[in-house]
Coordinates of N, CA and C in Angstrom, one line a residue:
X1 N 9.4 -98.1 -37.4 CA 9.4 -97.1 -38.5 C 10.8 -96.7 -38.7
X2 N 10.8 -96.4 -40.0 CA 12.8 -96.4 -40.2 C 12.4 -94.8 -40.4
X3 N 13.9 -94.5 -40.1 CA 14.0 -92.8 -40.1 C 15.0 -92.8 -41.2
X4 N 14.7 -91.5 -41.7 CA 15.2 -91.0 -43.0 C 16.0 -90.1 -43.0
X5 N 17.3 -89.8 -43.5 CA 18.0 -88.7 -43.3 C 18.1 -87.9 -44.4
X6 N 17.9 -86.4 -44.0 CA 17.9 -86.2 -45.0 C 18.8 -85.2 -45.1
X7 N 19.7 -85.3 -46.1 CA 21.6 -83.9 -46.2 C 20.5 -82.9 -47.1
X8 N 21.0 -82.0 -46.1 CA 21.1 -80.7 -47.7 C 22.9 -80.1 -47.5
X9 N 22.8 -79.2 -49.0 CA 24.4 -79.3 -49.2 C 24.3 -77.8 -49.7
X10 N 25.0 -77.2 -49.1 CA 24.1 -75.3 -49.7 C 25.4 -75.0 -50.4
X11 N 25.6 -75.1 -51.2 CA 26.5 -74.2 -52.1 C 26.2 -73.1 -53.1
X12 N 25.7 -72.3 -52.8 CA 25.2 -70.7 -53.5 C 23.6 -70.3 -52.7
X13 N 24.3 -69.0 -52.3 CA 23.2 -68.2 -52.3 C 23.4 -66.9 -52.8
X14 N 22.2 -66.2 -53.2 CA 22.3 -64.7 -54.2 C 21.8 -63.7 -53.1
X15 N 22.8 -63.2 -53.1 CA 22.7 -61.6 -52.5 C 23.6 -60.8 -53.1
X16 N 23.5 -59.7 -52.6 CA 24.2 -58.2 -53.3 C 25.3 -58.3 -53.2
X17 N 25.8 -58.6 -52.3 CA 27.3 -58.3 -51.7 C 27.1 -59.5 -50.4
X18 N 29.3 -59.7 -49.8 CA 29.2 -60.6 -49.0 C 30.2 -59.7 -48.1
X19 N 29.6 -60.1 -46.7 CA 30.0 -58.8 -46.1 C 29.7 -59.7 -44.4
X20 N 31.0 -59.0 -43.4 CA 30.1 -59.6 -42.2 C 29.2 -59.2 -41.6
X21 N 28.2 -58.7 -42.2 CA 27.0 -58.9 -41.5 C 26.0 -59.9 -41.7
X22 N 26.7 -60.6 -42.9 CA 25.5 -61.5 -43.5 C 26.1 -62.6 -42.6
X23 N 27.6 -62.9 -41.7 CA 27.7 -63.4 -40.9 C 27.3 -63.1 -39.3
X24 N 27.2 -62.1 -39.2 CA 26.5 -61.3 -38.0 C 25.1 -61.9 -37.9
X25 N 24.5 -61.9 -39.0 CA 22.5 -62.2 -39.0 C 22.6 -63.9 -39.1
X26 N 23.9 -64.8 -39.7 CA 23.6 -66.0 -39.8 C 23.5 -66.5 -38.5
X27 N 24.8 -66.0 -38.0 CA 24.9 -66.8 -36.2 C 23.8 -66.1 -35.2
X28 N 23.3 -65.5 -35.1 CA 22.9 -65.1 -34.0 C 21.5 -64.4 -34.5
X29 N 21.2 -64.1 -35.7 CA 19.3 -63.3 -36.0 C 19.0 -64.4 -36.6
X30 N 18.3 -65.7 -35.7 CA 17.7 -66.7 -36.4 C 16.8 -67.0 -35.9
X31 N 15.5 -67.6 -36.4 CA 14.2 -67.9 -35.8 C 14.7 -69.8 -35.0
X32 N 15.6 -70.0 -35.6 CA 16.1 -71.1 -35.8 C 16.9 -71.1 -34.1
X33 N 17.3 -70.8 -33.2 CA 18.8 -69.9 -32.6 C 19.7 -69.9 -32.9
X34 N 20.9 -69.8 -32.4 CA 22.1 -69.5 -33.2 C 23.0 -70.6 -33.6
X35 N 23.6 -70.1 -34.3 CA 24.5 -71.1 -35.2 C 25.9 -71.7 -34.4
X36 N 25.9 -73.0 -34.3 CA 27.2 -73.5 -33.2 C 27.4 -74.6 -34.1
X37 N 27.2 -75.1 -34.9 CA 27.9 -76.1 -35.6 C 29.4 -76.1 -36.0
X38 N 29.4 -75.3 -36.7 CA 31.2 -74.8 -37.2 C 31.8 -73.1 -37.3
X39 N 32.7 -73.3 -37.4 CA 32.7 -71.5 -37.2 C 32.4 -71.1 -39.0
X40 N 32.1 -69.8 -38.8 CA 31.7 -68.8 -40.2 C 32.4 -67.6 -40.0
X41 N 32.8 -67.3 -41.5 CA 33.4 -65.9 -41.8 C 33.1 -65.9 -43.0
X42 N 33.3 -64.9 -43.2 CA 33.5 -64.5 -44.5 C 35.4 -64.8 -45.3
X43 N 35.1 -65.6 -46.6 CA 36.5 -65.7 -47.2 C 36.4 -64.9 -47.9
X44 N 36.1 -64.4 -49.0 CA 36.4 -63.3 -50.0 C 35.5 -62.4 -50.8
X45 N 35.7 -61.8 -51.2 CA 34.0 -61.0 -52.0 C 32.8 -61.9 -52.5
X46 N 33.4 -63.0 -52.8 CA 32.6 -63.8 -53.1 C 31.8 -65.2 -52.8
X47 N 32.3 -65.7 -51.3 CA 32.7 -66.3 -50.6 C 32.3 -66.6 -49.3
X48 N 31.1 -67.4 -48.3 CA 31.5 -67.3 -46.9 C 32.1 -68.8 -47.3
X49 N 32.4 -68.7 -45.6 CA 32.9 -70.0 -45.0 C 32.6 -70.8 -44.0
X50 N 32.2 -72.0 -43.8 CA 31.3 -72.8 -43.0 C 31.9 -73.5 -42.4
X51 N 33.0 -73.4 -41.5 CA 34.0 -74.5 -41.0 C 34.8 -74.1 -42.4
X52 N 35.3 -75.1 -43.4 CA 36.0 -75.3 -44.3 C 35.6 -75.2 -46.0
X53 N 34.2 -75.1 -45.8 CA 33.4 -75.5 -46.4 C 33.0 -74.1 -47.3
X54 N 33.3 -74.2 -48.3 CA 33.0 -72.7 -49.1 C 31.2 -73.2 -49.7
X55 N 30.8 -71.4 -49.4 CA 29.4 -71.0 -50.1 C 29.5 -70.4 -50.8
X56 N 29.2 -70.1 -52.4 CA 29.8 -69.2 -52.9 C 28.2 -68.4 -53.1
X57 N 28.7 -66.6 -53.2 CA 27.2 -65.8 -53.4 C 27.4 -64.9 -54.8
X58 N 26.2 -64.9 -55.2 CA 25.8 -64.4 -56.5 C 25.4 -62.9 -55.9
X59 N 25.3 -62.0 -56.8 CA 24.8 -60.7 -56.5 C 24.1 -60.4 -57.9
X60 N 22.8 -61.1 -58.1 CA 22.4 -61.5 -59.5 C 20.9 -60.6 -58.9
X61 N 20.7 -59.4 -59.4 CA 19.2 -59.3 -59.2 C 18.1 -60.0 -59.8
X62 N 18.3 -60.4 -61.4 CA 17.4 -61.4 -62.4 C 18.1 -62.6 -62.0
X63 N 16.6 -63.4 -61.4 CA 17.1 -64.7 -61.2 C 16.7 -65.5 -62.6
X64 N 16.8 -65.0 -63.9 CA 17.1 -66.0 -65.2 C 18.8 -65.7 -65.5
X65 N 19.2 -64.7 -64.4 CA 20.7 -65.0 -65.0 C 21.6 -65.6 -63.8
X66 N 20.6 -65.9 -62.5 CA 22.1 -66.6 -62.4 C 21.9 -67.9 -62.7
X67 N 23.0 -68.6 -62.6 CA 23.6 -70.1 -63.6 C 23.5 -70.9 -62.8
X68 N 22.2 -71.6 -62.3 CA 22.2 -72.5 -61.6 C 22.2 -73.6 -61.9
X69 N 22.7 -73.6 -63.1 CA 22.6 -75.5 -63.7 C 24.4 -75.3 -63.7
X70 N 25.4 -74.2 -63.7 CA 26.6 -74.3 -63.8 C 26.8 -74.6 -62.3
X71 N 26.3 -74.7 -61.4 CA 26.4 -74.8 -59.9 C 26.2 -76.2 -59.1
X72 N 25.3 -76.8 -60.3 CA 24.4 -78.0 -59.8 C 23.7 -77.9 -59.0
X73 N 22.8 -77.2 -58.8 CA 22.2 -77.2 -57.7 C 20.7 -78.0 -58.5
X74 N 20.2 -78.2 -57.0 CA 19.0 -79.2 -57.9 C 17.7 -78.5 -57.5
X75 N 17.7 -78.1 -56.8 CA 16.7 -77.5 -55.4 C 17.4 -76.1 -55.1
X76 N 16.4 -75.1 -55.7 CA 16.3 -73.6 -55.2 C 15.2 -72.9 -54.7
X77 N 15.8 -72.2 -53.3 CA 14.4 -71.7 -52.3 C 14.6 -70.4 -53.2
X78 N 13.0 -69.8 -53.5 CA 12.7 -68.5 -53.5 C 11.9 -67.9 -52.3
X79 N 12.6 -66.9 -51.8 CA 12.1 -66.3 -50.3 C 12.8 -65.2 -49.9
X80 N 12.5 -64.5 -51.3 CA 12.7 -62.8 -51.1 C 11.5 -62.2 -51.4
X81 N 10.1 -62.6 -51.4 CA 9.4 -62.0 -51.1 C 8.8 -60.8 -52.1
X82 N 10.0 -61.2 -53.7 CA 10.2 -60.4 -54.2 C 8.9 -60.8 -55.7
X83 N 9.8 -62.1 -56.0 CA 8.7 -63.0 -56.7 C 7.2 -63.4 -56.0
X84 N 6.2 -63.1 -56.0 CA 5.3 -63.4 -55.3 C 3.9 -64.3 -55.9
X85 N 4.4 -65.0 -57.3 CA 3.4 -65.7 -57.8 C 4.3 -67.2 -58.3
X86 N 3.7 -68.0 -59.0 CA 4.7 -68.8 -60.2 C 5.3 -68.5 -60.9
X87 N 4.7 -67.3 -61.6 CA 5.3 -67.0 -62.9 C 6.3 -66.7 -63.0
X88 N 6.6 -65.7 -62.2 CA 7.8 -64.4 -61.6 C 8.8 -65.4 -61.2
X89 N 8.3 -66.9 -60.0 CA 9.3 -66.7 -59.5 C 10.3 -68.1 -60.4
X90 N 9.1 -68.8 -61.3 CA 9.8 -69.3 -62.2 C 11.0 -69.0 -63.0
X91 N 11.4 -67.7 -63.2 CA 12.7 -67.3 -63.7 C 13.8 -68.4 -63.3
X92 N 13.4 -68.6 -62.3 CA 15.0 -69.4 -61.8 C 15.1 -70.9 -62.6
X93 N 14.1 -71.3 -62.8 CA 14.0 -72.4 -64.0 C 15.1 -71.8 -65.2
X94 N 14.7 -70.5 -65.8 CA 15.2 -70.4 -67.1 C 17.2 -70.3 -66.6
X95 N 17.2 -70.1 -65.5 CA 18.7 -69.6 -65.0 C 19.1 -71.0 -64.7
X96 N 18.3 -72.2 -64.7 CA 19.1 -73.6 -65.0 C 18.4 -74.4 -63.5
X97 N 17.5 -74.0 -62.5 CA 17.2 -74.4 -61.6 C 16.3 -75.6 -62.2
X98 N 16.7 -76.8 -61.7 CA 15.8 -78.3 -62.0 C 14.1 -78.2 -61.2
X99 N 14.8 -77.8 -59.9 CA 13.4 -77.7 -59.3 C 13.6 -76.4 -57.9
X100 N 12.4 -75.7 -57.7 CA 12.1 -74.5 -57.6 C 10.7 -74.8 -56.0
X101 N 11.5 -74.1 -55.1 CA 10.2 -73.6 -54.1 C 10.3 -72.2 -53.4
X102 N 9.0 -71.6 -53.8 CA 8.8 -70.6 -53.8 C 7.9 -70.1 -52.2
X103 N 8.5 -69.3 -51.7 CA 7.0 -68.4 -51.0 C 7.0 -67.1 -50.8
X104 N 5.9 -66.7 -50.6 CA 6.1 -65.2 -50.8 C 4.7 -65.0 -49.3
X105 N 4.8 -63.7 -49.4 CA 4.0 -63.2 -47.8 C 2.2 -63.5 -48.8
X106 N 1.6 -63.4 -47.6 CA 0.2 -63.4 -47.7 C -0.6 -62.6 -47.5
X107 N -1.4 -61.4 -48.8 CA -1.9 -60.8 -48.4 C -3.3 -61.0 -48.1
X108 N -4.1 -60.5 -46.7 CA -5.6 -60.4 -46.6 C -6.1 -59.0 -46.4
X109 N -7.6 -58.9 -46.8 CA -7.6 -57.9 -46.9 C -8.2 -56.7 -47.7
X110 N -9.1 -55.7 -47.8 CA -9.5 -55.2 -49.1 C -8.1 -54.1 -49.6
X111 N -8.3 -54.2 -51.0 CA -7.2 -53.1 -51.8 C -5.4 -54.0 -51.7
X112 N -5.4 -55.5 -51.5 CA -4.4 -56.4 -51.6 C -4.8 -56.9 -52.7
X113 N -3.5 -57.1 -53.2 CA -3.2 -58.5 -54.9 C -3.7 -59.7 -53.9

């Protein structure tokens, strides 16, 4: 059986602000463990850094405005838990996203959506 490789290439993620804690939670609060591939900092307000490698972050609360078709990105995770159906989380289509995966928590239970 042949094996398949498969790159992903992360250039943008949307949060509020860029700050080291979002390097603090990358390396070390991971269900994943911690991060040893390259070093991470933060470059600039807008900016971490991945070895050499810039991420650039959005602080876009409507995800129909940030510009994901000016980014290229092809593939955007929704997993803020914020969007919690198709509809909602489809916004990021209108903000230029080609293709879109979503999840959101699960409720069980009486008096839950």
């Amino acid at each position: 059986m042949e094996k398949i490789k498969i790159g992903i290439i992360w250039i943008w993620k949307n949060r509020p602000f860029v700050h080291d804690i979002h390097v603090q939670l990358f390396k070390y609060d991971s269900v994943h463990g911690s991060w040893k591939h390259r070093d991470m900092r933060v470059k600039d307000e807008k900016n971490l850094l991945f070895g050499e490698k810039a991420v650039g972050v959005f602080g876009i609360r409507n995800p129909e405005e940030i510009p994901w078709a000016e980014t290229g990105a092809e593939f955007v995770v929704e997993s803020t838990g914020v969007f919690t159906d198709k509809d909602k989380a489809a916004a990021h289509l209108k903000g230029g996203a080609k293709k879109l995966h979503y999840q959101s928590p699960c409720y069980i239970g009486l008096g839950h959506p």
